[in-house]
PDB file of C-alpha atoms in Angstrom:
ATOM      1  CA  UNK X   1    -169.533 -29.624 213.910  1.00  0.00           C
ATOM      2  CA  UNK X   2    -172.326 -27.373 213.175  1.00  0.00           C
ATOM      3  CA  UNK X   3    -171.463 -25.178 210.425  1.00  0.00           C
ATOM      4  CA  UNK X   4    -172.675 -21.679 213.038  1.00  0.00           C
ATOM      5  CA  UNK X   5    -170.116 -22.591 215.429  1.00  0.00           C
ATOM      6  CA  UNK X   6    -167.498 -23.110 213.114  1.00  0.00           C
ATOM      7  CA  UNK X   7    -168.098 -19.672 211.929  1.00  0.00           C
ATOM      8  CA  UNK X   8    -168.720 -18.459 215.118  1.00  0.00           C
ATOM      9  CA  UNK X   9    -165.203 -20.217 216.169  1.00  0.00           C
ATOM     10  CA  UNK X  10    -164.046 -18.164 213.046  1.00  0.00           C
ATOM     11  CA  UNK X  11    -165.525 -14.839 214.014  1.00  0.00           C
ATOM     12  CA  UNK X  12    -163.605 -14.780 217.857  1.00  0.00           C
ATOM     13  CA  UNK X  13    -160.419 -16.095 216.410  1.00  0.00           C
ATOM     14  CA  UNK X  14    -160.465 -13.066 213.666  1.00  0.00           C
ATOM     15  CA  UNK X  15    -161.782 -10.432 216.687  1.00  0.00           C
ATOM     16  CA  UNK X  16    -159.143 -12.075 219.322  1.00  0.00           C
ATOM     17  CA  UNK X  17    -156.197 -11.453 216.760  1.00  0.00           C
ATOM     18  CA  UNK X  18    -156.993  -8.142 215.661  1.00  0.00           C
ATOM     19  CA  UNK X  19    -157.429  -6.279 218.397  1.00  0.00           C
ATOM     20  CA  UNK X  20    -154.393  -8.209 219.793  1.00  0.00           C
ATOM     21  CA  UNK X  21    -152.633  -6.980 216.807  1.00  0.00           C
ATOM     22  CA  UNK X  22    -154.279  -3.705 217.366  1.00  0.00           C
ATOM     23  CA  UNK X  23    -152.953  -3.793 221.027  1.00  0.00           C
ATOM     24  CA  UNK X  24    -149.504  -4.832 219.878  1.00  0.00           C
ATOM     25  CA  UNK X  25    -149.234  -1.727 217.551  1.00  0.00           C
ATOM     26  CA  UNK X  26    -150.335   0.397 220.548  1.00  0.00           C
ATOM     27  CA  UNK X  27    -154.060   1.701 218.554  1.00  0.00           C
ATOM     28  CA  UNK X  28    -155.594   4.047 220.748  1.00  0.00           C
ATOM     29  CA  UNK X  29    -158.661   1.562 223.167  1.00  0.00           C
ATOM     30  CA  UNK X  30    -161.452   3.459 221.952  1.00  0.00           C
ATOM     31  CA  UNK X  31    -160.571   1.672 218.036  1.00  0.00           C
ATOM     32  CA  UNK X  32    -159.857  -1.853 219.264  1.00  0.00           C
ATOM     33  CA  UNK X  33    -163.666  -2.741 219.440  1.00  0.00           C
ATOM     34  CA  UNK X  34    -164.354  -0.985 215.861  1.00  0.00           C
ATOM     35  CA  UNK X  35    -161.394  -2.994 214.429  1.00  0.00           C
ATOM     36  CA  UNK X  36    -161.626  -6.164 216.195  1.00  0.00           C
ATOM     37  CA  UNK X  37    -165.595  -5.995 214.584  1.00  0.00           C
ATOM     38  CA  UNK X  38    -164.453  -5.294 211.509  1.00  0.00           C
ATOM     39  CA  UNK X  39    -161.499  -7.739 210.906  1.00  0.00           C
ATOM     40  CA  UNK X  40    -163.677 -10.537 212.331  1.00  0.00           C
ATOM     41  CA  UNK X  41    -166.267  -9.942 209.679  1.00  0.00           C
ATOM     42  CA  UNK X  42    -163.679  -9.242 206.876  1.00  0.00           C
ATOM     43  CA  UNK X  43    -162.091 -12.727 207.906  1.00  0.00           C
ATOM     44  CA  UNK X  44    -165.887 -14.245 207.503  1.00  0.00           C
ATOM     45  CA  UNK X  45    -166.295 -13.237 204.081  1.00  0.00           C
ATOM     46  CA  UNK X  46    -162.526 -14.323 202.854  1.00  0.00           C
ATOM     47  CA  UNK X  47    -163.686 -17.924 204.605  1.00  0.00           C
ATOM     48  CA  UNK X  48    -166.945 -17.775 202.916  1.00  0.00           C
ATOM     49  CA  UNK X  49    -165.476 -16.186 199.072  1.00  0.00           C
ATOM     50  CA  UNK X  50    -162.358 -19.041 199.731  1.00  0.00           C
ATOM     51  CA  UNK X  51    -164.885 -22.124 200.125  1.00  0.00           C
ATOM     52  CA  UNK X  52    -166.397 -20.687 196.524  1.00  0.00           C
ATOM     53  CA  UNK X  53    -163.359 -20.821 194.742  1.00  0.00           C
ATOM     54  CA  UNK X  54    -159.557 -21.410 193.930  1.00  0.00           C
ATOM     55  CA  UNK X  55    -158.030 -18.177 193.162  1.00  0.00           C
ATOM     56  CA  UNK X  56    -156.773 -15.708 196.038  1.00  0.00           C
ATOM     57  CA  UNK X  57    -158.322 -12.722 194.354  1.00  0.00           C
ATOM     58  CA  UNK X  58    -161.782 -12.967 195.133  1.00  0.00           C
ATOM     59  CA  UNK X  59    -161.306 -13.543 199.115  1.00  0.00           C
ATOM     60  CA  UNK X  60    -158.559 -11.066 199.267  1.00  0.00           C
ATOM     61  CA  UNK X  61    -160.602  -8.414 197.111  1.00  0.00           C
ATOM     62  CA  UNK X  62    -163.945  -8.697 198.697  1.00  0.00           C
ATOM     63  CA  UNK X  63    -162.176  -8.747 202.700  1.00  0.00           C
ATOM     64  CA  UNK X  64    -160.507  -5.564 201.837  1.00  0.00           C
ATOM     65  CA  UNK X  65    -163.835  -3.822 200.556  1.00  0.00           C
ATOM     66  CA  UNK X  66    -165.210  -4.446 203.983  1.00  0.00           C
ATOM     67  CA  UNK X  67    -162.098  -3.573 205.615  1.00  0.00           C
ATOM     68  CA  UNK X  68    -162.283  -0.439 204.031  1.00  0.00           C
ATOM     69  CA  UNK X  69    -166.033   0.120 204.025  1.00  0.00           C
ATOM     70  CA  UNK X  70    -166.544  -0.681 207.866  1.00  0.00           C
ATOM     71  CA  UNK X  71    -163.442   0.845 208.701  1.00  0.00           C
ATOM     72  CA  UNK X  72    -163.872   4.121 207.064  1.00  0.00           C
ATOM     73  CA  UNK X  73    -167.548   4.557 208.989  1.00  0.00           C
ATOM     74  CA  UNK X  74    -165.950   3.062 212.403  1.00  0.00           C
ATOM     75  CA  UNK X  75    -163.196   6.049 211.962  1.00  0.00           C
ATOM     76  CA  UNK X  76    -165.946   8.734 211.821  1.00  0.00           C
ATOM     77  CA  UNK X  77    -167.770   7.701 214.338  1.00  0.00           C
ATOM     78  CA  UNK X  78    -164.544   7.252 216.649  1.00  0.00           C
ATOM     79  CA  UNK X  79    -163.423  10.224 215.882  1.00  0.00           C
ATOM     80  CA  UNK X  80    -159.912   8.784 214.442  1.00  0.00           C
ATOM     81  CA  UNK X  81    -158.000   8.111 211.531  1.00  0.00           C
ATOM     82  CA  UNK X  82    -159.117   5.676 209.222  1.00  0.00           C
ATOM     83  CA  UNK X  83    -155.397   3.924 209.303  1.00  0.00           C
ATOM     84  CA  UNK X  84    -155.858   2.778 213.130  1.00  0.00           C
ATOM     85  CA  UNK X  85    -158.364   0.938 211.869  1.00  0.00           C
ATOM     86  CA  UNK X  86    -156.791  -0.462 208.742  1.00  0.00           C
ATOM     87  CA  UNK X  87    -153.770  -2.288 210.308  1.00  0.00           C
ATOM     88  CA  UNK X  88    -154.597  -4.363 212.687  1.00  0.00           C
ATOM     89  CA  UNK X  89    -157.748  -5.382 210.201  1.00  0.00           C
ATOM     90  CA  UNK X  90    -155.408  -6.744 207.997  1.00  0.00           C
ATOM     91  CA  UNK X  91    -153.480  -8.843 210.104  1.00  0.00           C
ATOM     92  CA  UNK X  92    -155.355 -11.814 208.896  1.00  0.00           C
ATOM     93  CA  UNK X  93    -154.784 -11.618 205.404  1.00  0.00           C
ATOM     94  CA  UNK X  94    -151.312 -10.207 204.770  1.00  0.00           C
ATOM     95  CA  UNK X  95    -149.811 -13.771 203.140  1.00  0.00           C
ATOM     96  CA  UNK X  96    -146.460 -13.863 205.670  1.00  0.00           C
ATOM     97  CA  UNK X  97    -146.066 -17.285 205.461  1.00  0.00           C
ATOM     98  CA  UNK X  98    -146.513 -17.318 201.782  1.00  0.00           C
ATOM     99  CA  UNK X  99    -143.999 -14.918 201.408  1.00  0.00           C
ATOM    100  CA  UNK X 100    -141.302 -16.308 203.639  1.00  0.00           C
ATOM    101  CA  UNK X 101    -141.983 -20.206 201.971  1.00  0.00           C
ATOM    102  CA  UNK X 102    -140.842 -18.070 198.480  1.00  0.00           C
ATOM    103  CA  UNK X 103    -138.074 -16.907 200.522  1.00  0.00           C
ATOM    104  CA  UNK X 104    -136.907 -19.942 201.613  1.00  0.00           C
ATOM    105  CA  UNK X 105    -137.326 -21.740 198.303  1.00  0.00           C
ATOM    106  CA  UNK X 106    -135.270 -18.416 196.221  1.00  0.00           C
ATOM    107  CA  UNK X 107    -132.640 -19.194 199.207  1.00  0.00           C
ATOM    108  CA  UNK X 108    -133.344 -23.104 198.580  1.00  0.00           C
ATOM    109  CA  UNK X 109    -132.704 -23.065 194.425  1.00  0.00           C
ATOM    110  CA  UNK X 110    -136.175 -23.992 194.239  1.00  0.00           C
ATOM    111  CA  UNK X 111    -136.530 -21.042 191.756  1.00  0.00           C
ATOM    112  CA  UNK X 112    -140.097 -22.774 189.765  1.00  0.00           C
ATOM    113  CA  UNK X 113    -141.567 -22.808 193.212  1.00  0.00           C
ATOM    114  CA  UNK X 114    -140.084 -19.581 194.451  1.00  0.00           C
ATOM    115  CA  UNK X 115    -141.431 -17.959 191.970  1.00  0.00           C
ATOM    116  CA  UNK X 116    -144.835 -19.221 192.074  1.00  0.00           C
ATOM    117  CA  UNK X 117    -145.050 -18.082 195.355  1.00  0.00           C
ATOM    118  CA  UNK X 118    -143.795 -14.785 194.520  1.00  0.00           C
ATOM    119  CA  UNK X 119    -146.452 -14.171 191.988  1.00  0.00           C
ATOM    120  CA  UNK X 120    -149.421 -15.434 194.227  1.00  0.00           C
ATOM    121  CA  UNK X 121    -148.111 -12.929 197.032  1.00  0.00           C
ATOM    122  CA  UNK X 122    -147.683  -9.829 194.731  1.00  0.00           C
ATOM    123  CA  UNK X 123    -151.354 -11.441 193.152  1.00  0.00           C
ATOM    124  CA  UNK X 124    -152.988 -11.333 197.081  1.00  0.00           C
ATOM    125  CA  UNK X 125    -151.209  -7.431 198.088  1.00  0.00           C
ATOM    126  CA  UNK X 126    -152.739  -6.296 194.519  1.00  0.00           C
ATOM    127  CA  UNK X 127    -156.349  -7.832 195.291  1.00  0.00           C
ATOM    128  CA  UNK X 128    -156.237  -5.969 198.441  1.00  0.00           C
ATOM    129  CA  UNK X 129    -155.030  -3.193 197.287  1.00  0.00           C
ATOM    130  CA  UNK X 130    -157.540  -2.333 194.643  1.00  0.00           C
ATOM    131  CA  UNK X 131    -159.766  -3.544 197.352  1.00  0.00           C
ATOM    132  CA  UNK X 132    -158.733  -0.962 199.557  1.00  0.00           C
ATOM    133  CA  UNK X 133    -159.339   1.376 196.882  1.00  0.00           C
ATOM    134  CA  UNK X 134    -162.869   0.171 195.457  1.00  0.00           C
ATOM    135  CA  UNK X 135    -164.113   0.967 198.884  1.00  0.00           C
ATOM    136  CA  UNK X 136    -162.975   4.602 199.193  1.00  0.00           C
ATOM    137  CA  UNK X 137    -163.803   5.228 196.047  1.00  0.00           C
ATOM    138  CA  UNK X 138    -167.630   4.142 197.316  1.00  0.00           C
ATOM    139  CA  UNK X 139    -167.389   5.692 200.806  1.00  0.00           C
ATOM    140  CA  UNK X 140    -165.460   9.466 199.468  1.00  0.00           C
ATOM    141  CA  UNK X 141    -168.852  10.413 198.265  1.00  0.00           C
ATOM    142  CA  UNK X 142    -170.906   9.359 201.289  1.00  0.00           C
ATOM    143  CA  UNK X 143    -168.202  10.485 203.827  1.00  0.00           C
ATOM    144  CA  UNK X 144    -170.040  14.147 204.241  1.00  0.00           C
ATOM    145  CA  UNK X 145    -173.450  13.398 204.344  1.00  0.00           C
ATOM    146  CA  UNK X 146    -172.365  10.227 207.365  1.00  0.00           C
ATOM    147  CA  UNK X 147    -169.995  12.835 209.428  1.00  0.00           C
ATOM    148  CA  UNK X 148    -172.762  14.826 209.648  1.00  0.00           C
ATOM    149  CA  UNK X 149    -175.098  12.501 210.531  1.00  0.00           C
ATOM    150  CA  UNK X 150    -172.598  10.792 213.164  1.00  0.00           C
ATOM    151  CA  UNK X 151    -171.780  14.527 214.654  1.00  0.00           C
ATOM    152  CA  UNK X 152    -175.398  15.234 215.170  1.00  0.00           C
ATOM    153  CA  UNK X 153    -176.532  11.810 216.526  1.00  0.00           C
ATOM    154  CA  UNK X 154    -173.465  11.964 218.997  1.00  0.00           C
ATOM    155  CA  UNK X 155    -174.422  15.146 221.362  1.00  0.00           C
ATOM    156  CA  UNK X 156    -177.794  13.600 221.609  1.00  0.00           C
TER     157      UNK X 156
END
């Protein structure tokens, strides 16, 4: 298979998820667009980071920046708060099933692998995390000058 429709296949996947997640959580319509963008290109760079190497940080880290970059400039020119468009980005790369396997093994006596799991989820919410905050920390300073901007290109 052609390696643009596999990421093409990724990209609808990631959109189709989000905003169903988005839908789901009852976002208001006018974010599901914004988010369902911005989750589908946040899952593209995780697949792309991933293919590049073994650890979870990297993918996790770098998705998060663009969740948090796209979403913060999606939320201003919405006109909403920058948390509708967080969740249902995120959907994707919140490790559930990594979580509940460590579960299972804790509940299991599997403690070795329980705890491996345990310190690869904690490993994945920190990467996204500082991710999360590496991108407001670069968007806080450009948030004025872009609301303007936004505000004055919007009554045109």
């Amino acid at each position: 298979m052609p390696i643009i429709v596999t990421w093409l296949i990724h990209f609808v996947v990631a959109f189709a998820s989000t905003v169903g997640f988005g839908v789901i959580t009852n976002v208001p319509r006018r974010t599901l667009l914004p988010a369902g963008f911005t989750g589908a290109l946040a899952w593209l760079v995780y697949v792309l980071v991933s293919s590049q190497t073994a650890s979870p940080i990297a993918p996790n880290l770098l998705a998060a920046i663009v969740i948090g970059l796209l979403a913060n400039l999606f939320a201003i020119v919405v006109r909403a708060p920058v948390n509708l468009l967080y969740i249902p980005c995120l959907v994707s790369l919140v490790p559930g099933a990594l979580i509940y396997m460590s579960m299972k093994d804790f509940t299991l006596g599997r403690d070795n692998a329980a705890q491996q799991g345990l310190v690869k989820t904690l490993t994945i919410a920190i990467a996204l995390a500082v991710g999360f905050v590496i991108a407001e920390a670069i968007f806080n300073p450009l948030r004025p000058t872009l609301t303007r901007w936004v505000r004055r290109h919007a009554k045109e």
